[in-house]
Amino acid sequence: MIQRLLLRLLSALLLALAVPVLSLPTTALAEQGPQTGLQEDTLVVETAGGTRHKFTVELALTLQQQARGLMYREHMDDDRGMLFLYEVEQPLSFWMMNTLIPLDIIFIDEKGVIINIQHGKPRNTTPLPSSRPALAVLELNGGLCARLGIRAGDRLLHPAFGVKRPS
């Protein structure tokens, strides 16, 4: 009698656990592909030498948008990027899971100053951290910072950092 009861309880438990697990592949497949429809804005990166580089960026503002980032993108133009904005400065770390293109991951403080730049390789799950707390991250095509001379200490001009964009 007790064995039968335990067997029924175990069967019910396994069934309860199986339902969510069986639904995962469908959910995962439905979410694959790049996110679209994000709000866009422009920002300028001003180098220490005074050179200005203008970018059109998608804004990743919600936790869901930030978690998805540039995953599944197969291409991004050099004048485009994604800006991740957070409410407070905090230690940040990014990875490249499901990211198909190389990225420069630029960590930015509350004044818009670049803290450090990490170079993400496609599909790599190694954490790429900020060297100190950051308020934002700008993702650009991999190698673009080196080609344009963008370095730590350079500044982003954007209202999120209390700086108006130049006209």
Short mmCIF file of C-alpha atoms in Angstrom, two decimals:
data_model
loop_
_atom_site.label_atom_id
_atom_site.label_comp_id
_atom_site.label_asym_id
_atom_site.label_seq_id
_atom_site.Cartn_x
_atom_site.Cartn_y
_atom_site.Cartn_z
CA MET A 1 0.00 0.00 0.00
CA ILE A 2 2.73 2.48 1.00
CA GLN A 3 4.79 1.42 -2.01
CA ARG A 4 1.88 2.15 -4.34
CA LEU A 5 1.34 5.56 -2.76
CA LEU A 6 5.04 6.43 -3.07
CA LEU A 7 5.04 5.26 -6.68
CA ARG A 8 2.04 7.48 -7.48
CA LEU A 9 3.63 10.48 -5.75
CA LEU A 10 6.89 9.92 -7.62
CA SER A 11 5.02 9.61 -10.94
CA ALA A 12 3.11 12.83 -10.26
CA LEU A 13 6.32 14.64 -9.35
CA LEU A 14 8.09 13.45 -12.50
CA LEU A 15 5.14 14.53 -14.63
CA ALA A 16 5.06 17.96 -12.97
CA LEU A 17 8.78 18.41 -13.66
CA ALA A 18 8.56 17.08 -17.22
CA VAL A 19 5.96 19.59 -18.44
CA PRO A 20 8.17 22.71 -18.09
CA VAL A 21 11.23 20.86 -19.39
CA LEU A 22 9.37 19.64 -22.46
CA SER A 23 8.24 23.17 -23.24
CA LEU A 24 11.78 24.62 -23.17
CA PRO A 25 12.84 23.76 -26.74
CA THR A 26 9.77 25.44 -28.20
CA THR A 27 10.33 28.56 -26.11
CA ALA A 28 14.05 28.66 -26.91
CA LEU A 29 13.39 28.26 -30.64
CA ALA A 30 10.75 30.97 -30.58
CA GLU A 31 13.21 33.42 -29.01
CA GLN A 32 16.14 32.71 -31.35
CA GLY A 33 16.93 35.50 -33.75
CA PRO A 34 18.01 39.08 -33.20
CA GLN A 35 15.77 41.38 -31.19
CA THR A 36 14.12 44.13 -33.18
CA GLY A 37 12.12 47.27 -32.53
CA LEU A 38 14.39 48.81 -29.89
CA GLN A 39 14.38 52.57 -29.44
CA GLU A 40 17.26 54.25 -31.32
CA ASP A 41 19.33 57.33 -30.56
CA THR A 42 22.58 58.92 -31.64
CA LEU A 43 25.72 59.43 -29.61
CA VAL A 44 29.20 60.76 -30.26
CA VAL A 45 32.49 59.34 -29.02
CA GLU A 46 35.06 62.11 -28.61
CA THR A 47 38.67 60.93 -28.49
CA ALA A 48 41.36 62.58 -26.36
CA GLY A 49 42.67 64.15 -29.58
CA GLY A 50 39.30 65.80 -30.26
CA THR A 51 38.17 63.52 -33.10
CA ARG A 52 34.43 62.81 -32.98
CA HIS A 53 32.76 59.61 -34.16
CA LYS A 54 28.96 59.56 -34.49
CA PHE A 55 26.95 56.35 -34.01
CA THR A 56 23.30 55.38 -34.24
CA VAL A 57 22.64 53.06 -31.32
CA GLU A 58 19.83 50.81 -30.21
CA LEU A 59 18.99 51.38 -26.55
CA ALA A 60 18.90 48.31 -24.29
CA LEU A 61 16.97 49.69 -21.32
CA THR A 62 15.09 46.76 -19.79
CA LEU A 63 16.59 43.65 -18.21
CA GLN A 64 15.16 41.54 -21.04
CA GLN A 65 16.64 43.80 -23.73
CA GLN A 66 19.99 43.85 -21.93
CA ALA A 67 20.07 40.07 -21.52
CA ARG A 68 19.39 39.61 -25.25
CA GLY A 69 21.74 42.36 -26.47
CA LEU A 70 23.19 41.72 -29.91
CA MET A 71 22.69 37.95 -29.81
CA TYR A 72 21.98 36.28 -33.15
CA ARG A 73 23.03 39.32 -35.23
CA GLU A 74 24.87 38.27 -38.36
CA HIS A 75 25.95 41.79 -39.33
CA MET A 76 26.13 45.31 -37.95
CA ASP A 77 27.19 48.42 -39.88
CA ASP A 78 30.24 50.28 -38.53
CA ASP A 79 28.17 53.38 -37.71
CA ARG A 80 25.78 51.36 -35.53
CA GLY A 81 25.92 49.91 -32.02
CA MET A 82 23.97 49.11 -28.89
CA LEU A 83 23.97 51.21 -25.71
CA PHE A 84 23.13 49.44 -22.43
CA LEU A 85 22.06 51.96 -19.78
CA TYR A 86 21.82 51.08 -16.08
CA GLU A 87 20.30 53.09 -13.22
CA VAL A 88 23.43 53.13 -11.04
CA GLU A 89 27.13 52.47 -11.48
CA GLN A 90 27.91 48.86 -10.73
CA PRO A 91 30.47 46.18 -11.60
CA LEU A 92 29.41 44.84 -15.01
CA SER A 93 30.43 41.75 -16.92
CA PHE A 94 29.38 40.69 -20.41
CA TRP A 95 29.80 37.49 -22.38
CA MET A 96 29.34 36.55 -26.03
CA MET A 97 27.00 33.56 -25.80
CA ASN A 98 24.88 33.34 -28.98
CA THR A 99 26.65 36.44 -30.34
CA LEU A 100 27.73 35.75 -33.91
CA ILE A 101 29.89 38.82 -34.60
CA PRO A 102 33.00 40.07 -32.77
CA LEU A 103 32.34 43.10 -30.56
CA ASP A 104 34.23 45.84 -28.78
CA ILE A 105 32.56 46.10 -25.36
CA ILE A 106 33.09 49.61 -23.98
CA PHE A 107 32.45 50.22 -20.27
CA ILE A 108 31.47 53.82 -19.41
CA ASP A 109 31.20 55.73 -16.12
CA GLU A 110 28.46 58.18 -15.06
CA LYS A 111 30.29 61.11 -16.70
CA GLY A 112 30.50 59.32 -20.05
CA VAL A 113 34.21 58.54 -19.73
CA ILE A 114 35.37 55.19 -21.12
CA ILE A 115 36.65 53.02 -18.27
CA ASN A 116 37.96 50.08 -20.29
CA ILE A 117 37.34 48.18 -23.52
CA GLN A 118 37.01 44.41 -23.81
CA HIS A 119 37.18 42.51 -27.09
CA GLY A 120 34.49 39.84 -27.38
CA LYS A 121 34.89 36.82 -29.62
CA PRO A 122 31.79 35.20 -31.14
CA ARG A 123 30.07 32.54 -28.99
CA ASN A 124 32.67 32.83 -26.21
CA THR A 125 31.25 32.46 -22.70
CA THR A 126 34.29 33.85 -20.88
CA PRO A 127 33.18 36.80 -18.69
CA LEU A 128 34.41 40.20 -19.91
CA PRO A 129 34.25 42.54 -16.89
CA SER A 130 34.50 46.26 -16.34
CA SER A 131 37.68 47.24 -14.49
CA ARG A 132 35.56 49.26 -12.03
CA PRO A 133 31.84 50.07 -11.60
CA ALA A 134 30.19 51.34 -14.80
CA LEU A 135 26.89 53.06 -15.64
CA ALA A 136 26.70 51.97 -19.26
CA VAL A 137 28.14 49.76 -21.97
CA LEU A 138 28.48 50.56 -25.65
CA GLU A 139 28.89 47.63 -28.03
CA LEU A 140 30.47 48.32 -31.41
CA ASN A 141 31.85 46.04 -34.12
CA GLY A 142 34.97 44.20 -33.03
CA GLY A 143 38.19 46.02 -33.94
CA LEU A 144 36.41 49.32 -34.61
CA CYS A 145 37.84 50.99 -31.50
CA ALA A 146 41.39 50.19 -32.63
CA ARG A 147 40.70 51.45 -36.18
CA LEU A 148 39.14 54.71 -34.93
CA GLY A 149 41.60 55.28 -32.07
CA ILE A 150 38.91 54.99 -29.36
CA ARG A 151 40.54 54.29 -25.97
CA ALA A 152 39.98 54.35 -22.22
CA GLY A 153 39.70 57.98 -21.09
CA ASP A 154 37.79 59.07 -24.22
CA ARG A 155 34.29 60.43 -23.68
CA LEU A 156 30.76 59.73 -24.89
CA LEU A 157 28.55 62.71 -25.62
CA HIS A 158 24.95 61.76 -24.88
CA PRO A 159 22.19 63.03 -22.54
CA ALA A 160 22.47 59.86 -20.40
CA PHE A 161 25.82 61.22 -19.20
CA GLY A 162 24.63 64.79 -18.65
CA VAL A 163 26.18 65.94 -21.92
CA LYS A 164 24.24 67.26 -24.90
CA ARG A 165 25.08 65.76 -28.26
CA PRO A 166 26.85 68.18 -30.58
CA SER A 167 24.77 69.24 -33.58
#
